Short mmCIF file of C-alpha atoms and ligand atoms in Angstrom, two decimals:
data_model
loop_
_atom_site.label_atom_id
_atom_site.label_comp_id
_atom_site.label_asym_id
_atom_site.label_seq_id
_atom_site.Cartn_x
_atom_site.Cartn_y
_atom_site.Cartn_z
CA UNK A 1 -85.21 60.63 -37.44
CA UNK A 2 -86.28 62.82 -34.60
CA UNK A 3 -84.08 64.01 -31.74
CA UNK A 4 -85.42 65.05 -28.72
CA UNK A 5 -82.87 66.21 -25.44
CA UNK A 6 -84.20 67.03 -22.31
CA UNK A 7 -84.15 70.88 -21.89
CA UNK A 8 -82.01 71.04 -19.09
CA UNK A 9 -79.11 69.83 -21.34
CA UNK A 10 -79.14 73.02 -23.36
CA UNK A 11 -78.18 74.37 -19.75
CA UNK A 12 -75.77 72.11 -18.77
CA UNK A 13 -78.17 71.12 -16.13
CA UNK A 14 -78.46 67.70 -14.42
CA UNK A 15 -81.63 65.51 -14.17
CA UNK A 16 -82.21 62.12 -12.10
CA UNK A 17 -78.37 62.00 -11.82
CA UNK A 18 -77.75 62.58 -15.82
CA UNK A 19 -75.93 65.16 -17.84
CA UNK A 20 -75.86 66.17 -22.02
CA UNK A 21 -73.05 63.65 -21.92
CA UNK A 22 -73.97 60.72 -19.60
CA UNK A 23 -77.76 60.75 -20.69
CA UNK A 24 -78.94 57.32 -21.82
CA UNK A 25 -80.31 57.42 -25.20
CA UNK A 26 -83.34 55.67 -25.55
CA UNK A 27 -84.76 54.47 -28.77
CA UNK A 28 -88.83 53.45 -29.06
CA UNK A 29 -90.02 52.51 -32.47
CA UNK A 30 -93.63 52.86 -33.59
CA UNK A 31 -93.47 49.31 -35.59
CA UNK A 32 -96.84 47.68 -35.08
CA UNK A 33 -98.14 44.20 -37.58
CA UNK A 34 -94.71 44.97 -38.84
CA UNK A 35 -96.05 47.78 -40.70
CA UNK A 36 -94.08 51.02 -41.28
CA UNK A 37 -93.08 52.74 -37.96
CA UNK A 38 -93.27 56.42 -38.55
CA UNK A 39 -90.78 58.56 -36.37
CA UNK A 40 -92.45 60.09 -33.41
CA UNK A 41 -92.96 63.03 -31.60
CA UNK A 42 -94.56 64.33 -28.24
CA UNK A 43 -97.99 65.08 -29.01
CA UNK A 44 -98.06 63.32 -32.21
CA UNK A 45 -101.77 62.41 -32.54
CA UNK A 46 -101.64 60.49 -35.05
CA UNK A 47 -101.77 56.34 -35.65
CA UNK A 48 -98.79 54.69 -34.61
CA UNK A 49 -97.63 56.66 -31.57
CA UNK A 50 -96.08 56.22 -27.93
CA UNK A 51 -95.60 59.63 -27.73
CA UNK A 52 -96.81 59.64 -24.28
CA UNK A 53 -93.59 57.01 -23.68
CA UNK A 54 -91.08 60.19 -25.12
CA UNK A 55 -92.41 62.51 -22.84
CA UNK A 56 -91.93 60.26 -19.82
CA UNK A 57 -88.91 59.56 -21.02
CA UNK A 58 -87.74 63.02 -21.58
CA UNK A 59 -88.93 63.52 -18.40
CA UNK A 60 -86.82 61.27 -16.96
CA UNK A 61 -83.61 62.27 -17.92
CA UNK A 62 -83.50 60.39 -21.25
CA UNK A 63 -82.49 61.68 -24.56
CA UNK A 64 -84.62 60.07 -26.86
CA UNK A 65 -84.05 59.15 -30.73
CA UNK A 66 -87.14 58.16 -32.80
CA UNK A 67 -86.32 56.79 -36.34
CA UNK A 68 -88.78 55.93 -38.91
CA UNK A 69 -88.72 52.66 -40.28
CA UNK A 70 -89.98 51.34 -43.18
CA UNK A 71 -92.53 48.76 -43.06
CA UNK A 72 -94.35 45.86 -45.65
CA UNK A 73 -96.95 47.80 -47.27
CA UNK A 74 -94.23 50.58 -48.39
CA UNK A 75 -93.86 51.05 -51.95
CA UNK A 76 -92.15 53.51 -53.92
CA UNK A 77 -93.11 54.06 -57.80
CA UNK A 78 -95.32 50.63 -57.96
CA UNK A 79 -92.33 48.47 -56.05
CA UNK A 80 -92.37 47.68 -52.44
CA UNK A 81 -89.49 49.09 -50.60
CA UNK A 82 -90.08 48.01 -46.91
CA UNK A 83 -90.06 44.13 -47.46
CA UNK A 84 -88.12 42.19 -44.88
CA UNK A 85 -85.49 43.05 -43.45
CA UNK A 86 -85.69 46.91 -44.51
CA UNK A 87 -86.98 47.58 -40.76
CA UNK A 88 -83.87 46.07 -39.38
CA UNK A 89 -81.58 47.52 -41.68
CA UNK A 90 -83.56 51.24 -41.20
CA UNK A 91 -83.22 50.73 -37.40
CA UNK A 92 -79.23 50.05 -37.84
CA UNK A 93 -78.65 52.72 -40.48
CA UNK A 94 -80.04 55.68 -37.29
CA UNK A 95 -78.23 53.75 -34.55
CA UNK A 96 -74.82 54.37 -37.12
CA UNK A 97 -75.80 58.07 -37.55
CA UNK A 98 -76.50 58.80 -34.12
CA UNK A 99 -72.85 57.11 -33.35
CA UNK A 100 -70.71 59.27 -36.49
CA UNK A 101 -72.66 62.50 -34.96
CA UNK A 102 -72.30 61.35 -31.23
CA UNK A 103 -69.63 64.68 -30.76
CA UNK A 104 -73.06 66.67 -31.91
CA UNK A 105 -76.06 64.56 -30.85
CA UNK A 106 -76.21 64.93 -26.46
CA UNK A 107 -76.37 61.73 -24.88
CA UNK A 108 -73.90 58.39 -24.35
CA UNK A 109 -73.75 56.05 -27.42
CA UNK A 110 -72.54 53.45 -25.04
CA UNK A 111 -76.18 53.25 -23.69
CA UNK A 112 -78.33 53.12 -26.35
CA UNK A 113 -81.73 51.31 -25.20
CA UNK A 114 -84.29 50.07 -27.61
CA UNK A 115 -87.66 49.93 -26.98
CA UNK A 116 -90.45 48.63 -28.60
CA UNK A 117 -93.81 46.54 -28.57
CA UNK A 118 -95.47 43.48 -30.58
CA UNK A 119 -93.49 43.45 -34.22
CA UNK A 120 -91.78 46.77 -32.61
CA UNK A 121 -90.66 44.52 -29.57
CA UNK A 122 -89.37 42.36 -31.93
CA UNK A 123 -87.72 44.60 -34.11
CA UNK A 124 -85.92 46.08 -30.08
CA UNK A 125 -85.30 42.34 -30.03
CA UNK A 126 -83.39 41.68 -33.26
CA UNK A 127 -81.83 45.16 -33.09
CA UNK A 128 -80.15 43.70 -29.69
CA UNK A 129 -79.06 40.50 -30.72
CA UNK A 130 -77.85 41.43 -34.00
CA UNK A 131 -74.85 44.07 -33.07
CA UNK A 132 -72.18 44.87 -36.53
CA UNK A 133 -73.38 41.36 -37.61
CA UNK A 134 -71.88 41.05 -41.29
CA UNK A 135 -75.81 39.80 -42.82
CA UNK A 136 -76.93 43.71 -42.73
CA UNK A 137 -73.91 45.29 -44.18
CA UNK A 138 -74.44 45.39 -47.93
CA UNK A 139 -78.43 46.38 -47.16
CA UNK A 140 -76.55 49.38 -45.04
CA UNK A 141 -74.05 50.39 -47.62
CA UNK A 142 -76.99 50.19 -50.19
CA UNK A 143 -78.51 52.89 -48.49
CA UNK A 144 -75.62 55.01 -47.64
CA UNK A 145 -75.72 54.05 -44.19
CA UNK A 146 -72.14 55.52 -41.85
CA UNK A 147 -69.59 52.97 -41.06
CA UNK A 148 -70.06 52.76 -37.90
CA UNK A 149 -70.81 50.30 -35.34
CA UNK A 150 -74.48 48.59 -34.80
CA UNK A 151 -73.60 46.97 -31.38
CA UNK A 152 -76.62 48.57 -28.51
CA UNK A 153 -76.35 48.77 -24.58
CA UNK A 154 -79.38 47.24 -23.82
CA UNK A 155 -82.93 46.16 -25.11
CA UNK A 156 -86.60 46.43 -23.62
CA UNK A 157 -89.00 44.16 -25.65
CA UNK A 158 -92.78 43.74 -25.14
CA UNK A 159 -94.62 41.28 -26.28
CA UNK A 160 -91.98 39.99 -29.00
CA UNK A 161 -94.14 38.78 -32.11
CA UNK A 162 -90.64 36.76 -33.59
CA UNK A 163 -89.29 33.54 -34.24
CA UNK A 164 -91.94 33.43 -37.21
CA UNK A 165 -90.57 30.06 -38.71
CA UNK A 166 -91.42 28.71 -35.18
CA UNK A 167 -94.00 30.41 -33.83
CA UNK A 168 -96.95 28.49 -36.12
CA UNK A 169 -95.72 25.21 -34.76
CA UNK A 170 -95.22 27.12 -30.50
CA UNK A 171 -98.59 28.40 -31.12
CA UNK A 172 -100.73 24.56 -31.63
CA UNK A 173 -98.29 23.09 -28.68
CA UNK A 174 -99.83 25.46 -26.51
CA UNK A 175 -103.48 25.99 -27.86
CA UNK A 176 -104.00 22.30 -29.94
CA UNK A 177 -106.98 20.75 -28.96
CA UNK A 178 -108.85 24.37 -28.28
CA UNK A 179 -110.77 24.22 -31.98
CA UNK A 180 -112.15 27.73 -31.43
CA UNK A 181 -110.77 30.81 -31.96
CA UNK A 182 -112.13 34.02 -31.51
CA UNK A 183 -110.47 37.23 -32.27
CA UNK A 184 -110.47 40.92 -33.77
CA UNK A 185 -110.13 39.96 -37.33
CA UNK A 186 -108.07 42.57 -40.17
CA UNK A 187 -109.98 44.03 -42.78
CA UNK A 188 -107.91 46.70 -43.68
CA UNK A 189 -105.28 49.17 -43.06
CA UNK A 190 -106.00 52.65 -41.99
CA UNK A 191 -105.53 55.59 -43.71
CA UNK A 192 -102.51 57.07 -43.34
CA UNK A 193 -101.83 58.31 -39.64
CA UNK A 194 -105.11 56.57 -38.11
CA UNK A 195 -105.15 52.79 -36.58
CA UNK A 196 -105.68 49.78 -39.38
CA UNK A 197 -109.62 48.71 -39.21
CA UNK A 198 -111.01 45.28 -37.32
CA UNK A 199 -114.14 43.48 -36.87
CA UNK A 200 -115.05 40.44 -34.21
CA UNK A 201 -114.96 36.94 -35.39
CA UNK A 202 -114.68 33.75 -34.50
CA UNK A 203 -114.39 30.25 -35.93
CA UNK A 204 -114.25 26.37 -35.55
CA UNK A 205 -111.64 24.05 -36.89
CA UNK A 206 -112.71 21.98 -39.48
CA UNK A 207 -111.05 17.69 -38.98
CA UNK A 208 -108.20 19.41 -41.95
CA UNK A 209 -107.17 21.99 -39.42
CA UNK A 210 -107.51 19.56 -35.88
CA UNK A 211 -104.99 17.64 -38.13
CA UNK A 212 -102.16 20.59 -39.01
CA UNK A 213 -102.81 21.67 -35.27
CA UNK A 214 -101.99 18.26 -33.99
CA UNK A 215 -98.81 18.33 -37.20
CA UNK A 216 -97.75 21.35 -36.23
CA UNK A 217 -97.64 20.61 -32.13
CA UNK A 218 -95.64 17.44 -32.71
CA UNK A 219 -93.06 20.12 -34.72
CA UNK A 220 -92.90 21.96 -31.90
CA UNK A 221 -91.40 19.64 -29.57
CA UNK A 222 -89.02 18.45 -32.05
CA UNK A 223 -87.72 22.04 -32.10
CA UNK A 224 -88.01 22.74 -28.80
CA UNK A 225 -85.96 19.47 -27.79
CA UNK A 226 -83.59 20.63 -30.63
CA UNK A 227 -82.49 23.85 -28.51
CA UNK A 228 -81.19 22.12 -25.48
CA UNK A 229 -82.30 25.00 -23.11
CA UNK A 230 -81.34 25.04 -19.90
CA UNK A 231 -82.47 26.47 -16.33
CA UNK A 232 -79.68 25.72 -13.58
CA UNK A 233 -78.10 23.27 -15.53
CA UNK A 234 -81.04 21.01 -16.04
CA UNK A 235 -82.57 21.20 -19.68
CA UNK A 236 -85.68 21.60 -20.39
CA UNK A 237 -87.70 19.38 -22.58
CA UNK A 238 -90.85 17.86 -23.89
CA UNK A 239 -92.19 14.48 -24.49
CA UNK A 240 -94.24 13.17 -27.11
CA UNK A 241 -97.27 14.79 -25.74
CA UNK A 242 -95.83 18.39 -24.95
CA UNK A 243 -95.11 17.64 -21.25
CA UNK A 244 -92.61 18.28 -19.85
CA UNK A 245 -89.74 20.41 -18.09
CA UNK A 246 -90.48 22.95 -20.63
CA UNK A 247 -93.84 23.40 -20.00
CA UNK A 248 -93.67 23.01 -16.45
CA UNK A 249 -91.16 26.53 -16.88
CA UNK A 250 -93.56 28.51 -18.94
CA UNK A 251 -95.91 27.15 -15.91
CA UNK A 252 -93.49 28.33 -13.88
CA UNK A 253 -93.64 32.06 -15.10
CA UNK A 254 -97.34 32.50 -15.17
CA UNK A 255 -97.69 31.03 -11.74
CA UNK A 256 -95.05 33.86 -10.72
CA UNK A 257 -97.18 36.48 -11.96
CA UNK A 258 -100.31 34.87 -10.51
CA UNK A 259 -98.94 35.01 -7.20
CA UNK A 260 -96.97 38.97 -7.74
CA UNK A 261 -100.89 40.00 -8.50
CA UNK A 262 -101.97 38.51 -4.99
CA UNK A 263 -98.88 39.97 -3.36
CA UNK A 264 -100.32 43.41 -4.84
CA UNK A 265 -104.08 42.60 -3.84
CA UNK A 266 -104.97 42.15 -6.86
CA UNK A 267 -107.85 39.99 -8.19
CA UNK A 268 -106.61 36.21 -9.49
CA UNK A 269 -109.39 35.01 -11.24
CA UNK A 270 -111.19 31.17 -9.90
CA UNK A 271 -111.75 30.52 -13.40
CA UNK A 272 -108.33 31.25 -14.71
CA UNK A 273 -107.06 27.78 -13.09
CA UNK A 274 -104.51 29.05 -10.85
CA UNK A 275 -105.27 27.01 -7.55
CA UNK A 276 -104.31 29.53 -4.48
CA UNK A 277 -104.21 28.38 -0.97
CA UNK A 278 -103.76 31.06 2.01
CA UNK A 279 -102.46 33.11 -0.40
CA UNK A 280 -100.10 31.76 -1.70
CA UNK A 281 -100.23 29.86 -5.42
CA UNK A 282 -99.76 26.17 -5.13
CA UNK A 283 -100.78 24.98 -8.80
CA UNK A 284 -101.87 25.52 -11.96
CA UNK A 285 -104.13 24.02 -13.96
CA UNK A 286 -102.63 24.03 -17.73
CA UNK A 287 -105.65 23.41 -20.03
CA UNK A 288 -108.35 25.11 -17.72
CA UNK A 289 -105.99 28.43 -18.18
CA UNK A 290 -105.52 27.90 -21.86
CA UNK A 291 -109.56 27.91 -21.72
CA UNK A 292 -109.42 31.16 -19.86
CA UNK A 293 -107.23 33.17 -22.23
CA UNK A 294 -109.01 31.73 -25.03
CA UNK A 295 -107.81 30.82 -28.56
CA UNK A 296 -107.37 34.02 -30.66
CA UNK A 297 -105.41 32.50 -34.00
CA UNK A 298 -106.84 29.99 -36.29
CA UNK A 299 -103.95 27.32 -37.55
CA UNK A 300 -101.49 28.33 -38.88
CA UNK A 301 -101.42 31.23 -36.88
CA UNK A 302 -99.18 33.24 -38.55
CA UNK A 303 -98.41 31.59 -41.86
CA UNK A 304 -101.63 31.50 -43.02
CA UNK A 305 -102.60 29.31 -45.72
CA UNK A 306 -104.62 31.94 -48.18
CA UNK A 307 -101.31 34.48 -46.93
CA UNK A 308 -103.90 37.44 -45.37
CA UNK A 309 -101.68 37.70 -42.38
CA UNK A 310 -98.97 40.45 -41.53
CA UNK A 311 -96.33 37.91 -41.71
CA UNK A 312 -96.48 36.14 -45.22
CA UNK A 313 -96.91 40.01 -46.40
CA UNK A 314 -93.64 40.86 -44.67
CA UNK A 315 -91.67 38.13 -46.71
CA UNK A 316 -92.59 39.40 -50.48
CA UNK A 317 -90.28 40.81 -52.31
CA UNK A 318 -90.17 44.20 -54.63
CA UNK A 319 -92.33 42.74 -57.01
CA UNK A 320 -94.46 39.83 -55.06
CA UNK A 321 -96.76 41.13 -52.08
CA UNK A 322 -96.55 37.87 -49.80
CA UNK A 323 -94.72 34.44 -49.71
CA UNK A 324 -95.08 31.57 -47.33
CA UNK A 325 -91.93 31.47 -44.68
CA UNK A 326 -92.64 28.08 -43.76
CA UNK A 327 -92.82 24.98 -45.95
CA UNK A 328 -94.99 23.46 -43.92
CA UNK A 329 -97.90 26.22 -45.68
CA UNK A 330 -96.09 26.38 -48.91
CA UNK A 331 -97.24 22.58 -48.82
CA UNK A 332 -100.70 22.78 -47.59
CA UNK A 333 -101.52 26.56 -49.39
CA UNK A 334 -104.38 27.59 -50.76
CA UNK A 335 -103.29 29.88 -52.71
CA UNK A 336 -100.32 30.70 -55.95
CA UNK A 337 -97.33 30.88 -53.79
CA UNK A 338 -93.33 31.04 -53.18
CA UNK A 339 -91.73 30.32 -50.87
CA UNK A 340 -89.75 32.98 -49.07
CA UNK A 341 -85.79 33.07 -49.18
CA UNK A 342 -84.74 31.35 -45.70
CA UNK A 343 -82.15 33.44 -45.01
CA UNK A 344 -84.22 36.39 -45.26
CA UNK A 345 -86.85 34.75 -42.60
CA UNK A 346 -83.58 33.98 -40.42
CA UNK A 347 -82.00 37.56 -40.63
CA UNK A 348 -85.23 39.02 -38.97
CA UNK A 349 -84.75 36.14 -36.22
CA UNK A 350 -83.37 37.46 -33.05
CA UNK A 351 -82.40 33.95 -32.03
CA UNK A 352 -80.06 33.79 -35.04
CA UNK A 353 -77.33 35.94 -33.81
CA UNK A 354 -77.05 34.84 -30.30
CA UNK A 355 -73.83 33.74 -29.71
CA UNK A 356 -72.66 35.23 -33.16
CA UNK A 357 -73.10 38.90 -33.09
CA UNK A 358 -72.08 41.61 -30.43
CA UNK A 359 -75.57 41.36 -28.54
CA UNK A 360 -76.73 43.47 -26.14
CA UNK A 361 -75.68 42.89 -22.32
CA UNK A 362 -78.72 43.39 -20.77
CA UNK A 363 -82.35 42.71 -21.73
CA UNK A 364 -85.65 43.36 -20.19
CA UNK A 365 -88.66 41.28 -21.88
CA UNK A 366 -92.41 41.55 -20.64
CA UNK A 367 -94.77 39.53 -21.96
CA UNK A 368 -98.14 39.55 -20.52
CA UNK A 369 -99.91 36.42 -18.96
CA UNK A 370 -103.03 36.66 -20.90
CA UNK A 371 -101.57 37.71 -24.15
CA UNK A 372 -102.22 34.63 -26.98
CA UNK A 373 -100.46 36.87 -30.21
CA UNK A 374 -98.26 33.95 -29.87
CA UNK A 375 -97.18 31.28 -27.86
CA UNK A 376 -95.89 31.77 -24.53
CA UNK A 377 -93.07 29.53 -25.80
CA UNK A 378 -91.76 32.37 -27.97
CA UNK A 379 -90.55 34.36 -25.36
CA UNK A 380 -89.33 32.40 -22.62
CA UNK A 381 -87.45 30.63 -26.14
CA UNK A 382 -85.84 34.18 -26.27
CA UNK A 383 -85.47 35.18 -22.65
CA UNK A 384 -83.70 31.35 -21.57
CA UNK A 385 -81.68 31.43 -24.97
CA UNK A 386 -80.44 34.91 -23.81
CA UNK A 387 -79.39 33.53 -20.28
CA UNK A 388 -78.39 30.50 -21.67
CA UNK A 389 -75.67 32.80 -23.68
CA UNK A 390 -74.56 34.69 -20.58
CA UNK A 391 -76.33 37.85 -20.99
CA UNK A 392 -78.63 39.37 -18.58
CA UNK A 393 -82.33 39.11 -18.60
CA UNK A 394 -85.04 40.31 -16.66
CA UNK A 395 -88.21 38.00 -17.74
CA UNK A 396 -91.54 38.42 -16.28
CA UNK A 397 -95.14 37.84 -17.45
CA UNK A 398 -97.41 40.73 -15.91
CA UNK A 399 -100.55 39.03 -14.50
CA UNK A 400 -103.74 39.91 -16.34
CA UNK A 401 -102.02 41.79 -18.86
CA UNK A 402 -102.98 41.68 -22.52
CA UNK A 403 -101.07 41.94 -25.99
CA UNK A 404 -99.31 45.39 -25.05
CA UNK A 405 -96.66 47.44 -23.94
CA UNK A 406 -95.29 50.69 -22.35
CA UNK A 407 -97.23 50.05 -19.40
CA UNK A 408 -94.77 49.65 -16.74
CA UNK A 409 -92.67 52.90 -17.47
CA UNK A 410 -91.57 53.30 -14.12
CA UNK A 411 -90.52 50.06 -13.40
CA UNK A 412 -88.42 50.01 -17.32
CA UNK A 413 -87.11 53.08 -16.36
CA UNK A 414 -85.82 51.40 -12.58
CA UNK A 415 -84.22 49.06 -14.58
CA UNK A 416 -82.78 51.01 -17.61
CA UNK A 417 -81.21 53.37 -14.40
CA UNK A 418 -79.90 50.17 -12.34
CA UNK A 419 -78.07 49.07 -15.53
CA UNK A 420 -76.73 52.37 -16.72
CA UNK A 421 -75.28 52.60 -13.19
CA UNK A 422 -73.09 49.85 -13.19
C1 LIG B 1 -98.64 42.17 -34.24
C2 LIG B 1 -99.60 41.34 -33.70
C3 LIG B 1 -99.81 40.10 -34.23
O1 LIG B 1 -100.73 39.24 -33.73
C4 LIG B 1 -99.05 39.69 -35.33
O2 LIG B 1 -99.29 38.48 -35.85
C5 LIG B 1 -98.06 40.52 -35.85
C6 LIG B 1 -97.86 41.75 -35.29
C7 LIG B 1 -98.43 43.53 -33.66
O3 LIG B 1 -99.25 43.94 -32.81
O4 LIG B 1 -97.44 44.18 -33.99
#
């Protein structure tokens, strides 16, 4: 874990309003693919990094705490170590140690932030939702962890790649009846401290995999009808054919952004479907947009039937590299295969602890318009179930904005100083 206080501190200076004492401390992870997330420093040059995020940070007033986490492909003397839901439980174990040493460590444990992007934005995610819940404790006394409490402040996600045992099924309600995808494909992961190596391809669904999309869409509405969402007490749902008030909310967001980019002067695309007049955006066209963004995951999309994705390879076990986490591929795989323990896929669920652990009070998730890592269902899922729950969320879907994150800093920090303020 590194530590890194702004130098004022030392001097019992002030900056943007914050002392050694008052000083938000804000926590980015370097969890990408849900691989391990090294700790981080400023000018770390190496592959993962937002070290560029610490300095602004610093900058701005923030003490900043950078744990490493362990990650899939972690083994220690020929077993693997950073299985699910050792990222979780890593995360936890520095937010404990932070709290036993707050008398030593500058900074106010009462505003702990999170911050992360992709599988880091869900790992911010879970870490938020999850606060002290009683799943995590013998993983934390297993590795020594202080008894101390879990609970964080608040929680900045990007790009959330969670809700795994959903997001196969989110991902075909959104994209089924697109039978191209086209993509950066894996081949392998980079050496250590240097980015994991891809090559373009694309593909065409064969009539097997038009039939799981059109499966796994119809198991999407099911689920989504199961949640009983709301938005100003009128619940959002989906018919047989995936229309519906839900849709016509995830609509909602992306024609939100569409028209924030125009308010900017920025460019909104003919082709991308949104229909502007004066202006001002008046409708969008669903399919023609889904046509813009393109496809970028063949079916399943995560749970991958020969298990070559991050996400099977997150669910093995000490001795087994992968497992399905759905039984919907354990059925159709190609492949020798378990399936992985369900409460295990749950635990790294942020959804699962809303309304049962000490969650986070305030939440800012940003996940761009054009990103198709998952469904756009995932994280309006997160962001209404949030709301839904009584805690505060700031949702938005930058316009034109690609699988990422970090990219707003001064617009996170705005927020992390309006809610630390309070
Ligand atoms: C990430 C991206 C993915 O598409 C995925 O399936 C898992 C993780 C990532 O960028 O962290």
């Amino acid at each position: 874990m590194n530590i890194f206080v702004p130098l004022a501190y030392f001097h019992e200076g002030i900056v943007n309003g914050y002392d050694k004492d008052t000083a938000p401390i804000f926590m980015p992870n370097t969890i990408g693919g849900y691989m391990p997330g090294p700790r981080d420093y400023p000018g770390n040059k190496t592959y993962p990094s937002s070290q560029k995020t610490i300095i602004a940070a610093l900058n701005h007033g923030y003490v900043v705490i950078s744990a490493g986490l362990r990650g899939r492909t972690l083994t220690a003397e020929g077993e693997n170590i950073g299985k699910a839901p050792a990222f979780l439980v890593d995360m936890k174990a520095a937010i404990r140690y932070i709290r036993h040493n707050q008398d030593l460590i500058p900074g106010d444990t009462n505003k702990i932030i999170t911050n992360g992007t992709s599988a880091g934005g869900a790992t911010s995610a879970a870490i938020g939702t999850s606060g002290d819940d009683a799943y995590f404790e013998p993983f934390l006394k297993n590795l020594g962890a202080a008894t101390e409490s879990d609970k964080i402040f608040a929680a900045s996600v990007y790009c959330p790649i969670h809700n795994l045992e959903n997001a196969d099924a989110a991902y075909e309600w959104e994209f089924s009846g697109i039978n191209t995808w086209q993509r950066k494909i894996f081949v392998k992961d980079g050496a250590p401290g240097q980015p994991p190596v891809f090559e373009d391809a694309t593909g065409t669904f064969t009539p097997e995999e038009m039939e799981m999309s059109a499966e796994l869409k119809q198991e999407f509405i099911t689920y989504l009808n199961s949640l009983h969402l709301t938005v100003d007490q009128t619940e959002l749902t989906l018919d047989n054919d995936g229309q519906g008030s839900f849709l016509n909310y995830v609509k909602y967001f992306i024609k939100q952004s569409a028209q924030k980019a125009l308010d900017e002067g920025k460019a909104v695309s003919k082709d991308s479907g949104v229909k502007v007049e004066n202006e001002v955006v008046t409708d969008l066209d669903w399919s023609k947009y889904l046509h813009f963004i393109t496809r970028m995951k063949s079916v399943p999309a995560f749970d991958d039937l020969e298990m070559k994705n991050p996400e099977p390879n997150l669910f093995g076990d000490g001795t087994i590299d992968s497992k399905h986490f759905t039984t919907f591929s354990q059925e159709h795989s190609k492949v020798t295969s378990q399936l992985a323990d369900e409460k295990t896929v749950k635990a790294v669920n942020p959804l699962t602890y809303i309304g049962k652990a000490k969650t986070a009070q305030y939440w800012r998730i940003r996940h761009g318009a054009s990103d198709r890592d998952t469904s756009f269902a995932i994280p309006v899922i997160l962001a209404t179930t949030l709301k839904n729950a009584g805690y505060q969320v700031d949702f938005a879907m930058p316009w034109n904005t690609p699988h990422s994150g970090d990219y707003d800093l001064r617009d996170l920090f705005s927020w992390i100083d309006k809610i630390c303020a309070k």
